[in-house]
mmCIF file of C-alpha atoms in Angstrom:
data_model
loop_
_atom_site.group_PDB
_atom_site.id
_atom_site.type_symbol
_atom_site.label_atom_id
_atom_site.label_comp_id
_atom_site.label_asym_id
_atom_site.label_seq_id
_atom_site.Cartn_x
_atom_site.Cartn_y
_atom_site.Cartn_z
ATOM 1 C CA MET A 1 115.195 97.013 105.502
ATOM 2 C CA ASN A 2 113.326 100.436 105.586
ATOM 3 C CA ASN A 3 109.230 100.384 105.661
ATOM 4 C CA PRO A 4 108.093 102.584 102.696
ATOM 5 C CA PRO A 5 105.941 106.374 103.203
ATOM 6 C CA ARG A 6 102.427 106.073 104.412
ATOM 7 C CA PRO A 7 100.519 108.173 101.225
ATOM 8 C CA ALA A 8 99.688 111.325 103.417
ATOM 9 C CA PRO A 9 95.745 110.611 103.669
ATOM 10 C CA SER A 10 93.273 111.615 100.677
ATOM 11 C CA ILE A 11 92.414 115.112 101.973
ATOM 12 C CA THR A 12 88.974 116.205 99.670
ATOM 13 C CA VAL A 13 87.174 114.913 96.954
ATOM 14 C CA THR A 14 85.679 115.313 94.267
ATOM 15 C CA LEU A 15 82.350 114.909 92.341
ATOM 16 C CA ALA A 16 84.324 112.304 89.818
ATOM 17 C CA GLU A 17 85.706 109.952 92.685
ATOM 18 C CA LEU A 18 81.860 109.685 94.197
ATOM 19 C CA ILE A 19 80.167 109.266 91.310
ATOM 20 C CA GLU A 20 83.589 106.358 90.030
ATOM 21 C CA MET A 21 82.121 104.331 93.212
ATOM 22 C CA ARG A 22 79.380 103.437 91.373
ATOM 23 C CA HIS A 23 81.804 100.341 89.944
ATOM 24 C CA ARG A 24 82.453 99.302 93.718
ATOM 25 C CA VAL A 25 78.454 98.813 94.611
ATOM 26 C CA ARG A 26 79.238 95.469 93.486
ATOM 27 C CA GLU A 27 82.125 94.549 96.158
ATOM 28 C CA VAL A 28 79.622 94.164 98.886
ATOM 29 C CA GLN A 29 76.139 93.056 99.169
ATOM 30 C CA LEU A 30 74.445 96.556 101.008
ATOM 31 C CA PHE A 31 71.022 95.090 100.239
ATOM 32 C CA SER A 32 68.706 92.260 100.021
ATOM 33 C CA ARG A 33 68.404 90.454 96.104
ATOM 34 C CA PRO A 34 66.080 88.125 95.133
ATOM 35 C CA GLY A 35 67.399 85.146 96.787
ATOM 36 C CA GLN A 36 70.790 86.311 98.540
ATOM 37 C CA ARG A 37 69.355 88.530 101.185
ATOM 38 C CA SER A 38 72.482 90.464 103.071
ATOM 39 C CA PRO A 39 73.525 91.078 106.495
ATOM 40 C CA LEU A 40 73.833 94.613 106.399
ATOM 41 C CA ILE A 41 70.715 95.809 105.427
ATOM 42 C CA GLY A 42 68.008 92.800 104.811
ATOM 43 C CA LEU A 43 65.394 95.453 105.569
ATOM 44 C CA HIS A 44 63.540 95.387 102.613
ATOM 45 C CA HIS A 45 62.094 91.819 104.060
ATOM 46 C CA SER A 46 61.769 92.472 107.670
ATOM 47 C CA LYS A 47 57.911 93.791 108.803
ATOM 48 C CA LEU A 48 59.053 98.563 108.903
ATOM 49 C CA ARG A 49 56.296 100.512 109.994
ATOM 50 C CA GLY A 50 53.839 101.682 107.645
ATOM 51 C CA ARG A 51 54.819 100.185 104.810
ATOM 52 C CA GLY A 52 52.305 98.013 103.461
ATOM 53 C CA VAL A 53 53.069 94.617 101.406
ATOM 54 C CA ASP A 54 51.393 93.441 98.209
ATOM 55 C CA PHE A 55 50.573 90.236 98.224
ATOM 56 C CA ASP A 56 52.824 87.642 96.099
ATOM 57 C CA GLN A 57 51.824 84.268 96.301
ATOM 58 C CA VAL A 58 50.615 80.421 97.368
ATOM 59 C CA ARG A 59 52.793 78.038 98.456
ATOM 60 C CA VAL A 60 52.579 74.735 100.876
ATOM 61 C CA TYR A 61 53.645 74.957 104.392
ATOM 62 C CA GLN A 62 57.567 75.097 105.662
ATOM 63 C CA ALA A 63 58.189 75.020 109.280
ATOM 64 C CA GLY A 64 58.664 78.142 110.806
ATOM 65 C CA ASP A 65 56.043 80.318 108.500
ATOM 66 C CA ASP A 66 53.734 82.372 109.723
ATOM 67 C CA VAL A 67 50.772 80.322 111.315
ATOM 68 C CA ARG A 68 49.297 83.586 110.305
ATOM 69 C CA ASN A 69 49.130 83.831 106.974
ATOM 70 C CA ILE A 70 48.212 79.971 105.968
ATOM 71 C CA ASP A 71 46.285 81.005 102.863
ATOM 72 C CA TRP A 72 42.820 78.670 105.049
ATOM 73 C CA ARG A 73 40.854 78.385 101.634
ATOM 74 C CA VAL A 74 43.634 76.966 99.764
ATOM 75 C CA THR A 75 44.762 74.121 102.498
ATOM 76 C CA ALA A 76 40.730 73.141 102.779
ATOM 77 C CA ARG A 77 40.381 72.713 99.182
ATOM 78 C CA THR A 78 43.422 70.966 98.136
ATOM 79 C CA GLN A 79 43.691 69.107 101.733
ATOM 80 C CA GLU A 80 47.601 70.373 102.325
ATOM 81 C CA PRO A 81 48.702 73.019 104.765
ATOM 82 C CA HIS A 82 49.838 76.715 101.646
ATOM 83 C CA THR A 83 51.269 79.740 103.300
ATOM 84 C CA LYS A 84 50.249 83.223 101.790
ATOM 85 C CA LEU A 85 53.964 85.113 100.699
ATOM 86 C CA PHE A 86 54.066 88.999 100.281
ATOM 87 C CA HIS A 87 56.809 91.328 99.582
ATOM 88 C CA GLU A 88 57.150 94.768 100.291
ATOM 89 C CA GLU A 89 56.594 97.843 98.373
ATOM 90 C CA ARG A 90 58.515 99.075 95.913
ATOM 91 C CA GLU A 91 60.574 101.950 95.481
ATOM 92 C CA ARG A 92 61.511 102.407 98.995
ATOM 93 C CA PRO A 93 62.786 106.009 100.396
ATOM 94 C CA ILE A 94 66.571 106.411 101.157
ATOM 95 C CA PHE A 95 67.310 109.048 103.488
ATOM 96 C CA ILE A 96 71.532 109.732 103.689
ATOM 97 C CA LEU A 97 72.240 111.863 106.016
ATOM 98 C CA VAL A 98 76.098 113.186 105.916
ATOM 99 C CA GLU A 99 77.649 115.397 107.882
ATOM 100 C CA GLN A 100 80.891 117.344 106.413
ATOM 101 C CA SER A 101 81.755 120.377 109.444
ATOM 102 C CA ARG A 102 85.057 121.016 110.061
ATOM 103 C CA GLN A 103 84.745 117.821 112.799
ATOM 104 C CA LEU A 104 84.854 115.381 110.397
ATOM 105 C CA PHE A 105 88.617 117.963 108.250
ATOM 106 C CA PHE A 106 90.769 115.860 110.055
ATOM 107 C CA GLY A 107 92.908 112.377 109.431
ATOM 108 C CA SER A 108 95.800 110.859 110.030
ATOM 109 C CA ALA A 109 95.960 107.366 107.960
ATOM 110 C CA VAL A 110 93.986 106.392 104.465
ATOM 111 C CA ALA A 111 92.112 109.842 104.488
ATOM 112 C CA PHE A 112 90.545 112.800 106.442
ATOM 113 C CA LYS A 113 86.603 111.930 107.903
ATOM 114 C CA SER A 114 85.049 113.851 105.659
ATOM 115 C CA THR A 115 86.501 112.148 102.800
ATOM 116 C CA LEU A 116 86.022 109.437 104.039
ATOM 117 C CA ALA A 117 82.277 109.983 104.792
ATOM 118 C CA ALA A 118 81.901 111.186 101.698
ATOM 119 C CA GLN A 119 82.929 107.853 99.413
ATOM 120 C CA VAL A 120 80.543 106.005 101.960
ATOM 121 C CA ALA A 121 77.553 108.439 100.933
ATOM 122 C CA ALA A 122 78.332 107.999 97.108
ATOM 123 C CA LEU A 123 78.307 103.442 98.302
ATOM 124 C CA PHE A 124 74.919 103.363 99.185
ATOM 125 C CA GLY A 125 74.130 106.163 97.557
ATOM 126 C CA TRP A 126 74.585 103.760 93.889
ATOM 127 C CA ALA A 127 73.405 101.372 96.160
ATOM 128 C CA THR A 128 70.436 102.194 96.205
ATOM 129 C CA LEU A 129 69.717 103.318 93.122
ATOM 130 C CA GLU A 130 70.777 99.886 91.883
ATOM 131 C CA HIS A 131 68.043 98.208 94.190
ATOM 132 C CA ASN A 132 64.892 101.064 92.390
ATOM 133 C CA ASP A 133 64.476 102.448 95.586
ATOM 134 C CA ARG A 134 64.076 106.375 95.772
ATOM 135 C CA ILE A 135 67.883 107.653 96.864
ATOM 136 C CA GLY A 136 67.624 111.172 98.968
ATOM 137 C CA GLY A 137 69.461 112.913 101.519
ATOM 138 C CA LEU A 138 71.032 115.905 102.997
ATOM 139 C CA VAL A 139 74.739 117.660 103.728
ATOM 140 C CA TYR A 140 75.077 119.454 107.199
ATOM 141 C CA GLY A 141 78.087 120.846 108.382
ATOM 142 C CA ASP A 142 78.542 123.781 110.094
ATOM 143 C CA GLN A 143 77.206 126.365 109.210
ATOM 144 C CA GLU A 144 74.292 125.004 106.822
ATOM 145 C CA HIS A 145 72.723 122.291 105.065
ATOM 146 C CA TYR A 146 71.165 121.596 101.455
ATOM 147 C CA GLU A 147 68.187 118.719 101.110
ATOM 148 C CA ILE A 148 68.042 116.765 98.654
ATOM 149 C CA LYS A 149 63.627 115.244 98.190
ATOM 150 C CA PRO A 150 63.830 111.692 97.349
ATOM 151 C CA ARG A 151 63.153 110.382 93.988
ATOM 152 C CA ARG A 152 64.532 107.367 92.090
ATOM 153 C CA SER A 153 66.061 109.456 89.942
ATOM 154 C CA LYS A 154 69.937 109.220 88.819
ATOM 155 C CA GLN A 155 69.646 112.870 89.346
ATOM 156 C CA SER A 156 68.458 113.034 92.180
ATOM 157 C CA LEU A 157 72.088 110.834 93.582
ATOM 158 C CA LEU A 158 74.111 113.027 90.546
ATOM 159 C CA GLN A 159 72.863 116.889 92.744
ATOM 160 C CA LEU A 160 73.381 115.078 95.917
ATOM 161 C CA LEU A 161 76.783 113.718 95.211
ATOM 162 C CA ASN A 162 77.687 117.149 93.174
ATOM 163 C CA ARG A 163 76.768 119.992 96.707
ATOM 164 C CA LEU A 164 78.492 116.646 98.409
ATOM 165 C CA ALA A 165 81.552 116.984 97.155
ATOM 166 C CA ARG A 166 81.874 120.759 96.835
ATOM 167 C CA VAL A 167 80.595 121.243 100.476
ATOM 168 C CA ASN A 168 83.999 119.299 101.154
ATOM 169 C CA ALA A 169 85.964 121.127 98.958
ATOM 170 C CA ALA A 170 84.823 124.352 100.991
ATOM 171 C CA LEU A 171 85.875 122.646 104.755
ATOM 172 C CA SER A 172 88.797 124.367 106.278
ATOM 173 C CA THR A 173 90.307 124.424 110.479
ATOM 174 C CA ASP A 174 89.650 128.077 109.713
ATOM 175 C CA ALA A 175 86.171 127.424 109.810
ATOM 176 C CA LEU A 176 84.004 128.143 113.339
ATOM 177 C CA PRO A 177 82.564 124.722 114.420
ATOM 178 C CA ALA A 178 78.752 124.967 115.304
ATOM 179 C CA ALA A 179 76.860 123.376 118.160
ATOM 180 C CA ASP A 180 75.388 120.486 117.479
ATOM 181 C CA PRO A 181 75.254 120.186 113.602
ATOM 182 C CA LEU A 182 73.394 116.297 113.614
ATOM 183 C CA GLY A 183 70.992 117.186 116.199
ATOM 184 C CA SER A 184 69.928 120.138 114.218
ATOM 185 C CA ALA A 185 70.113 117.433 110.929
ATOM 186 C CA LEU A 186 67.665 114.946 112.627
ATOM 187 C CA ARG A 187 65.501 117.742 113.974
ATOM 188 C CA ARG A 188 65.144 118.188 109.508
ATOM 189 C CA ALA A 189 64.099 114.198 109.131
ATOM 190 C CA ARG A 190 62.102 114.342 111.264
ATOM 191 C CA GLU A 191 60.234 116.617 109.080
ATOM 192 C CA VAL A 192 60.585 114.802 105.246
ATOM 193 C CA LEU A 193 61.412 111.069 106.372
ATOM 194 C CA ARG A 194 57.985 109.178 105.438
ATOM 195 C CA PRO A 195 57.034 106.119 107.944
ATOM 196 C CA GLY A 196 58.624 103.224 107.020
ATOM 197 C CA SER A 197 62.118 105.214 105.131
ATOM 198 C CA LEU A 198 65.769 104.230 105.626
ATOM 199 C CA GLY A 199 68.053 106.758 107.657
ATOM 200 C CA ILE A 200 71.569 106.397 106.827
ATOM 201 C CA VAL A 201 73.213 108.293 109.423
ATOM 202 C CA ILE A 202 76.863 109.327 108.827
ATOM 203 C CA CYS A 203 78.739 111.244 111.232
ATOM 204 C CA ASP A 204 81.576 111.470 113.302
ATOM 205 C CA GLU A 205 81.386 110.006 116.763
ATOM 206 C CA ARG A 206 81.661 112.158 119.207
ATOM 207 C CA ALA A 207 78.832 113.449 117.890
ATOM 208 C CA LEU A 208 76.866 111.006 120.122
ATOM 209 C CA SER A 209 75.383 113.221 122.860
ATOM 210 C CA ASP A 210 71.966 113.170 125.081
ATOM 211 C CA ALA A 211 70.284 115.672 122.536
ATOM 212 C CA THR A 212 70.766 113.446 119.140
ATOM 213 C CA GLU A 213 70.388 110.483 121.487
ATOM 214 C CA GLN A 214 67.061 111.299 121.816
ATOM 215 C CA GLN A 215 66.997 113.104 117.841
ATOM 216 C CA LEU A 216 67.631 109.467 116.710
ATOM 217 C CA SER A 217 65.447 107.455 119.645
ATOM 218 C CA LEU A 218 62.555 109.620 117.860
ATOM 219 C CA LEU A 219 63.575 109.550 114.538
ATOM 220 C CA ALA A 220 63.615 105.638 114.524
ATOM 221 C CA ARG A 221 59.538 104.975 116.082
ATOM 222 C CA HIS A 222 58.427 105.641 112.193
ATOM 223 C CA CYS A 223 61.494 105.068 110.608
ATOM 224 C CA ASP A 224 64.109 102.072 109.968
ATOM 225 C CA LEU A 225 68.263 103.171 111.030
ATOM 226 C CA LEU A 226 71.782 102.658 110.138
ATOM 227 C CA LEU A 227 74.673 104.513 112.244
ATOM 228 C CA LEU A 228 77.519 104.927 110.790
ATOM 229 C CA PRO A 229 79.928 106.774 113.281
ATOM 230 C CA ILE A 230 83.536 107.985 111.698
ATOM 231 C CA SER A 231 86.738 108.466 113.152
ATOM 232 C CA ASP A 232 90.628 108.423 112.981
ATOM 233 C CA PRO A 233 92.913 106.042 114.970
ATOM 234 C CA LEU A 234 94.069 109.301 116.690
ATOM 235 C CA ASP A 235 90.606 109.858 117.782
ATOM 236 C CA HIS A 236 90.907 106.722 120.386
ATOM 237 C CA ALA A 237 94.668 106.781 120.874
ATOM 238 C CA LEU A 238 96.902 108.699 121.432
ATOM 239 C CA PRO A 239 100.951 108.346 120.639
ATOM 240 C CA ALA A 240 103.275 108.902 122.522
ATOM 241 C CA ALA A 241 105.430 111.696 120.309
ATOM 242 C CA GLY A 242 105.984 114.495 123.594
ATOM 243 C CA LEU A 243 104.618 117.353 123.325
ATOM 244 C CA LEU A 244 101.421 118.531 121.261
ATOM 245 C CA ARG A 245 100.182 122.011 120.438
ATOM 246 C CA PHE A 246 96.870 122.611 118.681
ATOM 247 C CA GLY A 247 94.564 125.766 118.586
ATOM 248 C CA LEU A 248 90.869 126.450 117.283
ATOM 249 C CA GLY A 249 91.083 129.876 116.728
ATOM 250 C CA ALA A 250 92.955 132.144 118.608
ATOM 251 C CA ALA A 251 92.857 128.810 121.449
ATOM 252 C CA GLN A 252 96.008 126.948 122.064
ATOM 253 C CA LEU A 253 95.622 123.987 123.845
ATOM 254 C CA GLU A 254 99.694 122.018 125.030
ATOM 255 C CA VAL A 255 99.177 118.205 125.878
ATOM 256 C CA ASP A 256 102.551 116.468 126.857
ATOM 257 C CA THR A 257 101.185 112.764 125.347
ATOM 258 C CA SER A 258 104.952 111.134 127.396
ATOM 259 C CA ASP A 259 101.882 111.709 130.601
ATOM 260 C CA ALA A 260 100.830 107.316 130.354
ATOM 261 C CA GLU A 261 98.886 108.087 133.078
ATOM 262 C CA LEU A 262 96.833 111.196 130.631
ATOM 263 C CA ARG A 263 96.907 108.876 127.745
ATOM 264 C CA ARG A 264 95.436 106.273 129.251
ATOM 265 C CA GLY A 265 92.226 109.031 130.378
ATOM 266 C CA TYR A 266 91.854 109.753 126.473
ATOM 267 C CA GLN A 267 91.649 105.896 125.492
ATOM 268 C CA ALA A 268 89.134 105.859 128.665
ATOM 269 C CA LEU A 269 87.210 108.815 127.526
ATOM 270 C CA ALA A 270 87.553 106.754 123.694
ATOM 271 C CA GLU A 271 85.786 104.065 125.232
ATOM 272 C CA ALA A 272 82.885 104.995 126.875
ATOM 273 C CA ARG A 273 82.315 107.224 122.937
ATOM 274 C CA ARG A 274 81.970 103.160 121.907
ATOM 275 C CA ALA A 275 80.142 101.542 124.269
ATOM 276 C CA ARG A 276 78.019 104.300 124.381
ATOM 277 C CA TRP A 277 77.302 103.978 120.313
ATOM 278 C CA GLU A 278 76.766 100.917 120.797
ATOM 279 C CA ARG A 279 74.343 100.509 123.828
ATOM 280 C CA LEU A 280 72.645 103.601 121.004
ATOM 281 C CA GLY A 281 72.584 100.559 119.226
ATOM 282 C CA GLN A 282 70.950 98.123 121.581
ATOM 283 C CA LYS A 283 67.964 100.238 122.941
ATOM 284 C CA LEU A 284 67.141 100.903 119.090
ATOM 285 C CA GLY A 285 68.093 97.816 117.659
ATOM 286 C CA VAL A 286 69.662 99.259 114.868
ATOM 287 C CA LEU A 287 72.491 98.743 113.008
ATOM 288 C CA VAL A 288 75.675 100.569 114.624
ATOM 289 C CA LEU A 289 78.734 100.053 112.202
ATOM 290 C CA PRO A 290 81.426 101.946 112.948
ATOM 291 C CA LEU A 291 84.087 103.778 110.178
ATOM 292 C CA SER A 292 87.671 104.281 110.538
ATOM 293 C CA THR A 293 90.247 106.127 108.788
ATOM 294 C CA ARG A 294 92.093 103.211 109.432
ATOM 295 C CA ALA A 295 91.063 100.877 105.841
ATOM 296 C CA ASP A 296 88.804 101.208 102.697
ATOM 297 C CA ALA A 297 86.025 102.418 102.931
ATOM 298 C CA VAL A 298 83.975 99.094 101.181
ATOM 299 C CA ASP A 299 87.123 96.247 103.604
ATOM 300 C CA GLN A 300 85.615 96.716 106.317
ATOM 301 C CA LEU A 301 81.508 96.681 104.298
ATOM 302 C CA ARG A 302 82.514 94.038 103.731
ATOM 303 C CA GLU A 303 83.858 92.592 106.479
ATOM 304 C CA TYR A 304 80.943 93.611 108.630
ATOM 305 C CA THR A 305 78.972 91.681 105.761
ATOM 306 C CA SER A 306 81.069 88.704 107.118
ATOM 307 C CA SER A 307 81.079 88.786 110.083
ATOM 308 C CA ARG A 308 77.014 89.293 110.483
ATOM 309 C CA PRO A 309 76.945 91.818 113.096
ATOM 310 C CA LYS A 310 73.345 92.345 115.203
ATOM 311 C CA PRO A 311 71.346 94.994 116.417
ATOM 312 C CA GLY A 312 74.383 96.559 118.743
ATOM 313 C CA ALA A 313 76.840 94.678 118.827
ATOM 314 C CA ARG A 314 79.888 96.240 117.366
ATOM 315 C CA PRO A 315 83.169 94.613 116.507
ATOM 316 C CA ASP A 316 86.092 93.464 118.825
ATOM 317 C CA VAL A 317 88.208 96.498 118.091
ATOM 318 C CA ARG A 318 90.452 96.590 120.545
ATOM 319 C CA PRO A 319 94.503 96.410 119.923
ATOM 320 C CA GLY A 320 95.586 92.624 118.926
ATOM 321 C CA ALA A 321 92.132 92.096 118.391
ATOM 322 C CA LYS A 322 92.234 88.824 115.783
ATOM 323 C CA PRO A 323 92.054 90.600 111.284
ATOM 324 C CA ALA A 324 88.846 88.363 111.550
ATOM 325 C CA SER A 325 87.257 91.774 112.666
ATOM 326 C CA PRO A 326 86.863 94.798 110.904
ATOM 327 C CA PRO A 327 89.301 97.732 110.871
ATOM 328 C CA SER A 328 89.282 99.573 114.062
ATOM 329 C CA THR A 329 86.842 101.378 114.803
ATOM 330 C CA GLY A 330 84.730 103.649 117.141
ATOM 331 C CA ALA A 331 82.068 105.603 118.787
ATOM 332 C CA ALA A 332 82.436 108.850 119.897
ATOM 333 C CA GLN A 333 82.109 111.254 123.818
#
């Protein structure tokens, strides 16, 4: 019995499709809700740098409460330890940096990397509005970037998604790749993000370099970060398909994929890139959630919520790993 042919990857994404992502927000819990903490982004209940907190109520002290928050006046009056509870400021600025470069205009599985990045950005954008936070972002590519300032407004998100869809539709293999689009985007983010904001970085996994790592370290000093490097299965392993030809403008490259040593070396480079993202997450104390064009974005994020990742951690994505881990993803360079 022959297997059915694999459908062609989704090459581009439309504004209508990005708007439709709002119906999938409830399929995965991206933000904490009252009495329901998100394993992915419980950042709304963490001690955020530079953010204000408001007094909420006093209740009886419970084991594990911070002793520094004991209300001594109420404790003295009632003869029973009481602690103060606080909640954080509302309308947190959330800034989505999403790459739409020639480097992402590729895919061998469910979607192109550029399309997956756009879908993930839309999903986080709609989740932000549902959580009553301010949404803004930066769509950046090889030659230019488009910035939307954070506002708690559906119109602000629609502006971001409209720009994202237009840049996505304009991608082609004819464009010349920029030297460091992520570095430029991060430098701009450092200029506009207020302390305590959440920066969501959706980029090609190969974008991590010494310069971008330094920019991320500087940004993490006053903002919370969530890093989502995007990859394709062919970023991690070459098939034994004989002689393959690659082109970039007038430049041509031939690769003999029947060479087992070459394939091992290629896979080793991919492993090194993944390990570098993991080390960066551990160093900065931020979540790194690699995503792959191998599977649906919502499905991958849902699996992350069930695995409850820790800062810097990544799932087991080795060949043959158990399906309890999120789909094969990775980091780059």
